[in-house]
Short mmCIF file of C-alpha atoms in Angstrom, two decimals:
data_model
loop_
_atom_site.label_atom_id
_atom_site.label_comp_id
_atom_site.label_asym_id
_atom_site.label_seq_id
_atom_site.Cartn_x
_atom_site.Cartn_y
_atom_site.Cartn_z
CA UNK J 288 161.94 44.16 70.79
CA UNK J 289 164.92 41.91 70.19
CA UNK J 290 167.08 42.20 67.09
CA UNK J 291 168.68 38.86 66.22
CA UNK J 292 172.19 38.95 67.66
CA UNK J 293 175.05 39.99 65.40
CA UNK J 294 173.23 40.51 62.12
CA UNK J 295 173.88 42.87 59.21
CA UNK J 296 172.09 44.49 56.31
CA UNK J 297 172.44 46.94 53.43
CA UNK J 298 170.62 50.22 52.84
CA UNK J 299 169.46 50.72 49.25
CA UNK J 300 166.11 52.20 48.27
CA UNK J 301 164.15 50.48 45.48
CA UNK J 302 164.45 53.56 43.22
CA UNK J 303 168.26 53.25 43.39
CA UNK J 304 168.36 49.83 41.74
CA UNK J 305 169.53 49.58 38.11
CA UNK J 306 166.80 49.43 35.47
CA UNK J 307 166.47 50.23 31.77
CA UNK J 308 163.32 52.25 32.52
CA UNK J 309 164.85 55.21 34.36
CA UNK J 310 164.08 54.18 37.94
CA UNK J 311 164.74 51.15 40.12
CA UNK J 312 161.68 48.94 40.40
CA UNK J 313 160.35 45.65 41.79
CA UNK J 314 161.59 43.67 38.78
CA UNK J 315 164.60 41.52 37.86
CA UNK J 316 167.29 43.75 39.38
CA UNK J 317 165.51 43.67 42.76
CA UNK J 318 165.64 39.87 42.70
CA UNK J 319 169.29 39.98 41.65
CA UNK J 320 170.07 42.32 44.55
CA UNK J 321 168.33 39.93 46.95
CA UNK J 322 170.58 37.12 45.66
CA UNK J 323 173.64 39.30 46.25
CA UNK J 324 172.44 40.11 49.78
CA UNK J 325 172.27 36.40 50.55
CA UNK J 326 175.71 35.83 49.03
CA UNK J 327 177.04 38.69 51.17
CA UNK J 328 175.64 37.18 54.38
CA UNK J 329 173.19 40.03 54.92
CA UNK J 330 169.92 39.46 56.75
CA UNK J 331 168.27 42.86 56.23
CA UNK J 332 167.45 45.01 53.21
CA UNK J 333 166.67 48.51 54.44
CA UNK J 334 164.65 50.82 52.17
CA UNK J 335 162.92 54.21 52.37
CA UNK J 336 159.12 54.73 52.37
CA UNK J 337 157.31 53.11 49.42
CA UNK J 338 154.51 55.67 49.13
CA UNK J 339 153.83 57.67 45.93
CA UNK J 340 156.17 60.61 45.36
CA UNK J 341 155.36 63.99 43.81
CA UNK J 342 157.47 66.44 41.81
CA UNK J 343 155.96 69.35 43.80
CA UNK J 344 157.63 67.93 46.93
CA UNK J 345 160.97 67.23 45.25
CA UNK J 346 160.06 63.53 44.75
CA UNK J 347 160.79 62.85 48.40
CA UNK J 348 159.53 59.48 49.65
CA UNK J 349 158.83 61.27 52.95
CA UNK J 350 156.20 63.57 51.34
CA UNK J 351 153.31 61.70 49.79
CA UNK J 352 149.61 62.09 49.01
CA UNK J 353 148.98 58.78 50.79
CA UNK J 354 150.29 57.08 53.92
CA UNK J 355 149.06 53.71 52.65
CA UNK J 356 149.35 53.58 48.86
CA UNK J 357 152.37 52.22 46.99
CA UNK J 358 154.36 54.13 44.38
CA UNK J 359 153.26 53.04 40.86
CA UNK J 360 156.64 54.16 39.47
CA UNK J 361 158.12 51.09 41.21
CA UNK J 362 155.99 48.64 39.20
CA UNK J 363 158.19 46.56 36.90
CA UNK J 364 157.22 46.53 33.20
CA UNK J 365 159.40 43.45 32.61
CA UNK J 366 157.41 41.35 35.09
CA UNK J 367 154.19 42.40 33.35
CA UNK J 368 155.61 41.18 30.03
CA UNK J 369 156.43 37.82 31.66
CA UNK J 370 152.82 37.56 32.83
CA UNK J 371 151.35 38.45 29.45
CA UNK J 372 149.84 41.76 30.55
CA UNK J 373 152.22 43.63 28.24
CA UNK J 374 153.82 42.77 24.93
CA UNK J 375 157.58 42.94 24.59
CA UNK J 376 157.07 45.35 21.69
CA UNK J 377 155.34 47.80 24.03
CA UNK J 378 158.71 48.44 25.68
CA UNK J 379 160.89 48.67 22.58
CA UNK J 380 160.33 52.41 22.15
CA UNK J 381 161.24 53.30 25.74
CA UNK J 382 163.17 56.60 25.94
CA UNK J 383 166.88 56.67 26.68
CA UNK J 384 167.13 57.25 30.42
CA UNK J 385 170.14 58.28 32.47
CA UNK J 386 171.86 55.24 34.01
CA UNK J 387 172.91 56.83 37.30
CA UNK J 388 170.01 59.20 38.04
CA UNK J 389 166.23 58.96 38.31
CA UNK J 390 164.55 61.34 35.86
CA UNK J 391 161.23 61.37 37.70
CA UNK J 392 159.06 63.35 35.27
CA UNK J 393 160.38 61.50 32.22
CA UNK J 394 159.83 58.17 33.97
CA UNK J 395 156.29 59.15 35.03
CA UNK J 396 155.31 60.15 31.48
CA UNK J 397 156.59 56.88 30.03
CA UNK J 398 155.18 54.59 32.71
CA UNK J 399 151.74 56.22 32.64
CA UNK J 400 151.42 55.30 28.96
CA UNK J 401 152.51 51.74 29.73
CA UNK J 402 150.09 51.33 32.66
CA UNK J 403 147.13 52.40 30.53
CA UNK J 404 148.01 49.64 28.06
CA UNK J 405 148.26 47.11 30.89
CA UNK J 406 144.92 48.26 32.32
CA UNK J 407 143.23 47.89 28.92
CA UNK J 408 144.70 44.40 28.51
CA UNK J 409 143.61 43.40 32.00
CA UNK J 410 140.07 44.72 31.49
CA UNK J 411 139.69 42.74 28.25
CA UNK J 412 141.62 39.56 28.75
CA UNK J 413 142.46 38.93 32.41
CA UNK J 414 142.13 35.29 33.38
CA UNK J 415 139.90 34.10 36.18
CA UNK J 416 142.79 33.54 38.63
CA UNK J 417 144.07 37.10 38.20
CA UNK J 418 140.56 38.54 38.63
CA UNK J 419 140.22 36.49 41.82
CA UNK J 420 143.53 37.97 43.09
CA UNK J 421 142.28 41.44 42.25
CA UNK J 422 139.07 41.02 44.26
CA UNK J 423 141.03 39.58 47.19
CA UNK J 424 143.30 42.65 47.06
CA UNK J 425 140.29 45.00 47.09
CA UNK J 426 138.90 43.25 50.16
CA UNK J 427 142.24 43.16 52.01
CA UNK J 428 142.95 46.89 51.54
CA UNK J 429 139.43 48.31 51.62
CA UNK J 430 140.14 50.37 54.77
CA UNK J 431 142.21 52.90 52.79
CA UNK J 432 141.83 51.97 49.11
CA UNK J 433 138.51 53.67 48.34
CA UNK J 434 139.51 57.02 49.85
CA UNK J 435 142.86 56.94 48.09
CA UNK J 436 141.58 55.99 44.63
CA UNK J 437 138.82 58.60 44.81
CA UNK J 438 141.35 61.22 45.90
CA UNK J 439 143.83 60.33 43.12
CA UNK J 440 141.15 60.34 40.40
CA UNK J 441 139.44 63.51 41.65
CA UNK J 442 142.78 65.31 41.85
CA UNK J 443 143.34 64.68 38.14
CA UNK J 444 139.80 65.85 37.35
CA UNK J 445 140.43 69.11 39.22
CA UNK J 446 143.69 69.88 37.38
CA UNK J 447 145.94 68.66 40.19
CA UNK J 448 144.78 71.37 42.56
CA UNK J 449 144.92 70.85 46.31
CA UNK J 450 141.77 69.28 47.78
CA UNK J 451 141.00 72.56 49.62
CA UNK J 452 140.43 74.13 46.17
CA UNK J 453 138.00 71.47 44.97
CA UNK J 454 134.26 72.15 44.61
CA UNK J 455 132.70 72.66 48.03
CA UNK J 456 130.67 69.43 48.09
CA UNK J 457 133.63 67.22 47.12
CA UNK J 458 136.08 69.07 49.33
CA UNK J 459 133.78 68.58 52.32
CA UNK J 460 132.98 64.97 51.40
CA UNK J 461 129.26 65.25 50.80
CA UNK J 462 128.33 61.58 50.33
CA UNK J 463 125.80 62.13 47.55
CA UNK J 464 128.13 64.39 45.55
CA UNK J 465 131.07 62.00 45.92
CA UNK J 466 128.90 59.07 44.83
CA UNK J 467 127.75 60.99 41.72
CA UNK J 468 131.28 62.04 40.74
CA UNK J 469 132.65 58.55 41.43
CA UNK J 470 130.02 57.03 39.12
CA UNK J 471 131.02 59.50 36.41
CA UNK J 472 134.71 58.69 36.92
CA UNK J 473 134.32 54.95 37.42
CA UNK J 474 137.04 53.99 34.93
CA UNK J 475 139.58 56.51 36.24
CA UNK J 476 139.03 55.27 39.80
CA UNK J 477 139.35 51.65 38.66
CA UNK J 478 142.64 52.54 36.96
CA UNK J 479 144.08 53.96 40.19
CA UNK J 480 142.91 50.88 42.06
CA UNK J 481 144.48 48.61 39.44
CA UNK J 482 147.86 50.34 39.81
CA UNK J 483 147.77 49.66 43.54
CA UNK J 484 146.93 46.03 42.82
CA UNK J 485 149.96 45.72 40.53
CA UNK J 486 152.25 47.41 43.04
CA UNK J 487 151.22 45.27 46.02
CA UNK J 488 151.20 42.09 43.95
CA UNK J 489 154.81 42.69 42.86
CA UNK J 490 155.84 43.79 46.36
CA UNK J 491 154.43 40.66 47.96
CA UNK J 492 156.16 38.45 45.38
CA UNK J 493 159.53 40.12 46.05
CA UNK J 494 159.00 39.87 49.82
CA UNK J 495 158.25 36.16 49.51
CA UNK J 496 161.42 35.65 47.44
CA UNK J 497 163.48 37.47 50.07
CA UNK J 498 161.96 35.46 52.93
CA UNK J 499 162.96 32.26 51.14
CA UNK J 500 166.53 33.57 51.28
CA UNK J 501 166.26 34.57 54.95
CA UNK J 502 166.27 38.28 54.04
CA UNK J 503 163.97 40.65 55.91
CA UNK J 504 162.80 44.02 54.60
CA UNK J 505 163.53 46.90 56.96
CA UNK J 506 161.06 49.68 56.12
CA UNK J 507 160.64 53.31 57.07
CA UNK J 508 157.58 55.37 58.08
CA UNK J 509 157.44 59.18 58.30
CA UNK J 510 155.71 60.75 61.30
CA UNK J 511 153.72 63.37 59.39
CA UNK J 512 151.64 63.26 56.20
CA UNK J 513 151.26 65.90 53.49
CA UNK J 514 148.37 68.33 53.79
CA UNK J 515 147.35 67.63 50.19
CA UNK J 516 146.81 63.93 50.78
CA UNK J 517 144.03 61.36 50.75
CA UNK J 518 144.54 60.95 54.50
CA UNK J 519 143.86 64.60 55.41
CA UNK J 520 140.99 64.88 52.91
CA UNK J 521 139.38 61.69 54.28
CA UNK J 522 140.01 62.50 57.98
CA UNK J 523 140.15 66.32 58.32
CA UNK J 524 139.06 66.18 61.97
CA UNK J 525 142.27 64.28 62.80
CA UNK J 526 144.40 67.30 61.87
CA UNK J 527 144.53 70.89 63.09
CA UNK J 528 142.73 72.68 60.26
CA UNK J 529 140.62 75.83 59.99
CA UNK J 530 137.09 76.01 58.56
CA UNK J 531 138.51 76.16 55.01
CA UNK J 532 140.63 73.05 55.51
CA UNK J 533 143.97 74.84 55.79
CA UNK J 534 146.41 74.02 58.62
CA UNK J 535 146.37 76.16 61.74
CA UNK J 536 149.50 74.50 63.13
CA UNK J 537 152.35 72.95 61.16
CA UNK J 538 155.32 70.74 61.85
CA UNK J 539 159.03 71.46 62.13
CA UNK J 540 161.94 71.44 64.54
CA UNK J 541 163.28 74.37 66.58
CA UNK J 542 166.49 76.31 65.96
CA UNK J 543 169.65 74.33 66.70
CA UNK J 544 173.36 74.17 65.90
CA UNK J 545 172.59 73.47 62.24
CA UNK J 546 169.93 76.14 61.65
CA UNK J 547 169.37 79.48 63.38
CA UNK J 548 165.71 79.53 62.34
CA UNK J 549 164.95 75.82 62.75
CA UNK J 550 163.29 73.72 60.06
CA UNK J 551 159.73 74.46 58.95
CA UNK J 552 158.31 71.32 57.34
CA UNK J 553 154.82 72.70 56.87
CA UNK J 554 152.81 69.47 57.20
CA UNK J 555 149.70 69.72 59.39
CA UNK J 556 150.02 68.58 62.99
CA UNK J 557 147.58 66.11 64.50
CA UNK J 558 144.43 66.86 66.44
CA UNK J 559 145.20 64.36 69.17
CA UNK J 560 141.97 65.00 71.07
CA UNK J 561 139.87 63.90 68.11
CA UNK J 562 142.13 60.93 67.40
CA UNK J 563 141.82 59.84 71.04
CA UNK J 564 138.01 59.76 70.73
CA UNK J 565 138.40 57.14 68.01
CA UNK J 566 141.06 55.08 69.78
CA UNK J 567 143.83 56.48 67.52
CA UNK J 568 142.43 54.22 64.78
CA UNK J 569 144.13 55.92 61.81
CA UNK J 570 147.53 55.83 63.50
CA UNK J 571 147.20 52.21 64.61
CA UNK J 572 146.02 51.12 61.15
CA UNK J 573 148.95 52.95 59.58
CA UNK J 574 151.62 51.30 61.74
CA UNK J 575 149.88 47.92 61.40
CA UNK J 576 149.86 48.36 57.61
CA UNK J 577 153.61 49.01 57.60
CA UNK J 578 154.36 46.11 59.92
CA UNK J 579 152.58 43.82 57.47
CA UNK J 580 154.79 45.14 54.67
CA UNK J 581 158.10 44.93 56.54
CA UNK J 582 159.68 42.60 59.06
CA UNK J 583 161.36 45.57 60.78
CA UNK J 584 160.14 49.18 60.77
CA UNK J 585 161.97 52.43 61.47
CA UNK J 586 159.75 55.18 62.91
CA UNK J 587 161.17 58.39 61.49
CA UNK J 588 161.32 61.46 63.77
CA UNK J 589 160.59 59.25 66.78
CA UNK J 590 161.03 62.11 69.22
CA UNK J 591 157.59 63.39 68.05
CA UNK J 592 156.02 60.33 69.72
CA UNK J 593 156.97 62.03 72.99
CA UNK J 594 156.60 65.71 72.09
CA UNK J 595 156.48 67.57 68.77
CA UNK J 596 157.33 71.11 67.70
CA UNK J 597 154.17 72.95 66.59
CA UNK J 598 154.45 76.23 64.69
CA UNK J 599 151.54 78.59 63.89
CA UNK J 600 150.77 78.20 60.16
CA UNK J 601 151.22 81.95 59.66
CA UNK J 602 154.93 81.81 60.54
CA UNK J 603 157.69 81.91 57.91
CA UNK J 604 160.24 80.09 60.07
CA UNK J 605 160.13 77.47 62.83
CA UNK J 606 161.45 79.87 65.47
CA UNK J 607 158.15 80.78 67.13
CA UNK J 608 156.90 77.29 67.82
CA UNK J 609 156.35 75.34 71.02
CA UNK J 610 156.79 71.79 72.26
CA UNK J 611 153.46 70.00 72.60
CA UNK J 612 152.87 66.59 74.23
CA UNK J 613 152.22 63.59 72.00
CA UNK J 614 150.31 60.38 72.91
CA UNK J 615 153.01 58.10 71.51
CA UNK J 616 152.82 55.82 74.53
CA UNK J 617 149.07 55.20 74.05
CA UNK J 618 149.51 54.54 70.32
CA UNK J 619 152.39 52.11 70.84
CA UNK J 620 150.46 50.27 73.56
CA UNK J 621 147.64 49.67 71.05
CA UNK J 622 150.10 48.55 68.38
CA UNK J 623 151.82 46.20 70.82
CA UNK J 624 148.55 44.34 71.37
CA UNK J 625 148.59 43.34 67.69
CA UNK J 626 152.37 42.99 67.41
CA UNK J 627 153.67 41.85 70.82
CA UNK J 628 157.28 41.68 69.61
CA UNK J 629 157.02 45.31 68.39
CA UNK J 630 159.65 45.02 65.60
CA UNK J 631 160.31 48.77 65.57
CA UNK J 632 163.47 50.88 65.47
CA UNK J 633 163.30 54.42 66.86
CA UNK J 634 164.97 57.09 64.74
CA UNK J 635 166.48 58.95 67.69
CA UNK J 636 169.08 61.11 65.95
CA UNK J 637 169.52 64.77 66.85
CA UNK J 638 168.52 66.49 70.08
CA UNK J 639 166.84 63.82 72.19
CA UNK J 640 165.61 64.48 75.74
CA UNK J 641 164.99 62.14 78.66
CA UNK J 642 161.24 61.62 78.02
CA UNK J 643 162.09 60.24 74.57
CA UNK J 644 164.64 57.88 76.12
CA UNK J 645 162.05 56.82 78.69
CA UNK J 646 159.55 56.04 75.94
CA UNK J 647 162.11 53.95 74.07
CA UNK J 648 162.94 52.08 77.28
CA UNK J 649 159.26 51.53 78.11
CA UNK J 650 158.75 49.70 74.80
CA UNK J 651 162.27 48.26 74.64
CA UNK J 652 162.97 49.96 71.29
CA UNK J 653 166.47 50.03 69.77
CA UNK J 654 167.85 53.36 68.58
CA UNK J 655 170.35 54.39 65.90
CA UNK J 656 174.09 55.05 66.00
CA UNK J 657 175.77 56.89 63.12
CA UNK J 658 179.56 56.71 62.90
CA UNK J 659 179.84 59.88 60.81
CA UNK J 660 178.58 61.78 63.87
CA UNK J 661 181.27 60.34 66.13
CA UNK J 662 184.53 61.64 64.75
CA UNK J 663 184.76 65.33 65.48
CA UNK J 664 187.68 67.33 66.79
CA UNK J 665 186.15 67.96 70.19
CA UNK J 666 187.82 67.15 73.49
CA UNK J 667 184.57 65.56 74.72
CA UNK J 668 183.99 63.51 71.57
CA UNK J 669 184.95 60.32 73.42
CA UNK J 670 181.76 60.73 75.51
CA UNK J 671 179.51 60.63 72.43
CA UNK J 672 177.08 57.71 72.20
CA UNK J 673 178.11 57.44 68.53
CA UNK J 674 181.68 56.50 69.44
CA UNK J 675 182.13 52.72 69.05
CA UNK J 676 183.39 52.24 72.62
CA UNK J 677 180.08 53.68 73.87
CA UNK J 678 177.80 51.56 71.69
CA UNK J 679 175.18 49.32 73.26
CA UNK J 680 173.89 45.98 71.92
CA UNK J 681 170.25 47.08 71.59
CA UNK J 682 170.87 49.44 68.68
CA UNK J 683 171.45 49.69 64.95
CA UNK J 684 174.80 51.06 63.81
CA UNK J 685 175.33 52.80 60.48
CA UNK J 686 178.32 54.37 58.77
CA UNK J 687 175.81 56.97 57.57
CA UNK J 688 172.16 57.17 56.51
CA UNK J 689 170.31 58.40 53.42
CA UNK J 690 170.44 61.91 54.93
CA UNK J 691 174.26 61.97 55.19
CA UNK J 692 177.14 62.33 52.78
CA UNK J 693 178.78 59.11 51.76
CA UNK J 694 181.78 58.25 53.95
CA UNK J 695 184.20 59.19 51.15
CA UNK J 696 182.46 62.54 50.57
CA UNK J 697 182.44 63.21 54.32
CA UNK J 698 186.18 62.56 54.51
CA UNK J 699 186.94 64.75 51.50
CA UNK J 700 185.04 67.66 53.05
CA UNK J 701 186.01 67.10 56.72
CA UNK J 702 188.39 69.45 58.49
CA UNK J 703 191.83 68.19 59.49
CA UNK J 704 190.80 67.82 63.12
CA UNK J 705 187.94 65.45 62.26
CA UNK J 706 190.17 63.41 59.97
CA UNK J 707 192.81 63.19 62.69
CA UNK J 708 190.19 62.08 65.21
CA UNK J 709 189.23 59.09 63.03
CA UNK J 710 192.85 58.29 62.19
CA UNK J 711 193.92 58.24 65.84
CA UNK J 712 190.90 56.19 66.89
CA UNK J 713 191.46 53.51 64.24
CA UNK J 714 195.28 53.69 64.29
CA UNK J 715 195.16 53.94 60.50
CA UNK J 716 196.64 56.19 57.88
CA UNK J 717 193.55 57.33 56.05
CA UNK J 718 192.77 58.59 52.58
CA UNK J 719 189.65 58.88 50.45
CA UNK J 720 190.68 55.51 48.97
CA UNK J 721 190.42 53.48 52.18
CA UNK J 722 188.27 55.49 54.61
CA UNK J 723 185.07 53.68 53.64
CA UNK J 724 186.62 50.28 54.38
CA UNK J 725 187.81 51.49 57.77
CA UNK J 726 184.30 52.75 58.59
CA UNK J 727 182.70 49.51 57.38
CA UNK J 728 184.91 47.54 59.74
CA UNK J 729 184.07 49.85 62.66
CA UNK J 730 180.37 49.34 62.01
CA UNK J 731 180.61 45.58 61.63
CA UNK J 732 182.87 45.27 64.68
CA UNK J 733 180.51 47.29 66.88
CA UNK J 734 178.66 45.50 69.67
CA UNK J 735 175.40 46.90 68.24
CA UNK J 736 173.25 43.91 67.37
CA UNK J 737 172.50 45.13 63.85
CA UNK J 738 174.89 46.88 61.45
CA UNK J 739 173.41 48.48 58.32
CA UNK J 740 175.70 49.72 55.57
CA UNK J 741 174.66 52.04 52.74
CA UNK J 742 175.62 50.42 49.45
CA UNK J 743 177.42 53.65 48.52
CA UNK J 744 179.86 53.05 51.39
CA UNK J 745 180.36 49.40 50.49
CA UNK J 746 181.42 50.60 47.03
CA UNK J 747 183.44 53.59 48.27
CA UNK J 748 181.44 56.12 46.25
CA UNK J 749 181.80 59.87 46.63
CA UNK J 750 179.68 63.00 46.63
CA UNK J 751 177.92 62.02 43.40
CA UNK J 752 176.21 59.16 45.24
CA UNK J 753 174.62 61.24 48.03
CA UNK J 754 170.92 60.38 48.27
CA UNK J 755 169.58 63.42 50.13
CA UNK J 756 170.86 66.72 51.43
CA UNK J 757 168.43 67.85 54.17
CA UNK J 758 167.08 71.40 53.87
CA UNK J 759 167.65 71.45 50.10
CA UNK J 760 164.71 71.25 47.69
CA UNK J 761 166.27 70.06 44.44
CA UNK J 762 168.49 67.27 43.18
CA UNK J 763 167.69 64.75 45.90
CA UNK J 764 166.49 61.12 45.81
CA UNK J 765 167.93 60.62 42.32
CA UNK J 766 171.04 58.50 42.81
CA UNK J 767 171.05 55.03 41.23
CA UNK J 768 173.39 52.08 40.95
CA UNK J 769 174.57 51.40 37.44
CA UNK J 770 173.98 47.91 36.11
CA UNK J 771 176.79 45.62 37.28
CA UNK J 772 178.21 48.20 39.71
CA UNK J 773 177.52 46.05 42.78
CA UNK J 774 178.93 42.65 41.89
CA UNK J 775 179.46 39.14 43.23
CA UNK J 776 183.04 40.17 44.02
CA UNK J 777 181.71 42.91 46.31
CA UNK J 778 179.26 40.44 47.86
CA UNK J 779 181.99 37.86 48.57
CA UNK J 780 184.25 40.49 50.13
CA UNK J 781 181.38 41.70 52.29
CA UNK J 782 180.63 38.12 53.32
CA UNK J 783 184.23 37.75 54.53
CA UNK J 784 183.93 40.89 56.67
CA UNK J 785 180.50 39.94 57.95
CA UNK J 786 181.80 36.52 58.97
CA UNK J 787 184.96 38.02 60.50
CA UNK J 788 182.86 40.16 62.85
CA UNK J 789 180.41 37.39 63.73
CA UNK J 790 177.35 38.71 61.92
CA UNK J 791 176.49 35.67 59.76
#
């Protein structure tokens, strides 16, 4: 895959956009941000997964009850008012939301009320053209839509319990029982389907707007899916489960420098033998679905396409797991037949072995370089692939990612040796006032074909703007831009830098 030479982009998830409704959405501020990206000379807008989030999983976009559905919380009420599906008065009594944080439960309560009003209006008054769009959407997404909408509606009927606790016939997908329950819950299922229609309709409109401005969405896809998901309920044979539907093997990573016991993620691992019998259809459909949403796709935890760490479900830590082979090569070969250019980035951070490198080379996939990992007070630091003098063109360079501190926060918490390492390398006197600008220049000056900058680093924000702290359960995914915080002045300054380093 070839990244256009010397291009640049910004990292900002949709939820982090400003909005008067408590969460960034696909409405006016998304279009405004696209305009600022163009003004700043940026070609890519990188985001996190768009799937539904759940409070039980800390609202992480990497833990969802569907690998295909969109997050209804991202639907813009303002666009629905413009289209006549909502009245302006319906939004006048919106709660007061925090400006700089997503209050997920408060947002969900408010938006659910709004969506029911929209659904009622659509059912009564929708014009012929909109109904035609709706039927076209149903046809286009039928491969996953029925399973997901049944799952979402049934889950509410069964008091939000996991699908393994549902009545036996529904849990085990008895066709007659599902048909009976679906007929009884016809309106609830239609409501879930309608929300997906609204989400994808607004997403496609925003994507079209960005394409007109030569801006490409750079998406993200997790490797695993949640056990309590439409995907596992609909395809239990594709996962390692016992007779009751519970996982026998779960995901994680082994002990390393950062954790003595490893990380136990707990999602079910795949039954590759069963998937192989069906030509890896679910996996291929999933990647194809994402490649139709985004012009460029990051495969998270790419090393699991080579081998993955499987832990017995009875374990409390990830220590007693084992590396198991993964058919990533076979899956990517299938995907490449549909998408010959294979516009995929491999998330290759952490401990990566030679077989992973070989797989990346086989499919010509760029990897990631994170500058925050480069500057450490180690006598062999100059050998690190993250150091700018060791960068390679076929890669994507970042100051940091959504899983790192902001550059300013990193500097404030770094030891003196790490600070000195960066200062000597850049021949700069550094402080928490200028370190982000120095890092931005290093990223943009890199020979890596694509440089992606988190908006937090463009603005020089501190610890308060950290998006996610790995291995912590609470307080993540909440950061938001305040209205007017990222301005035309910032965009013009970024354009100057992007031009200076030949990325426009």
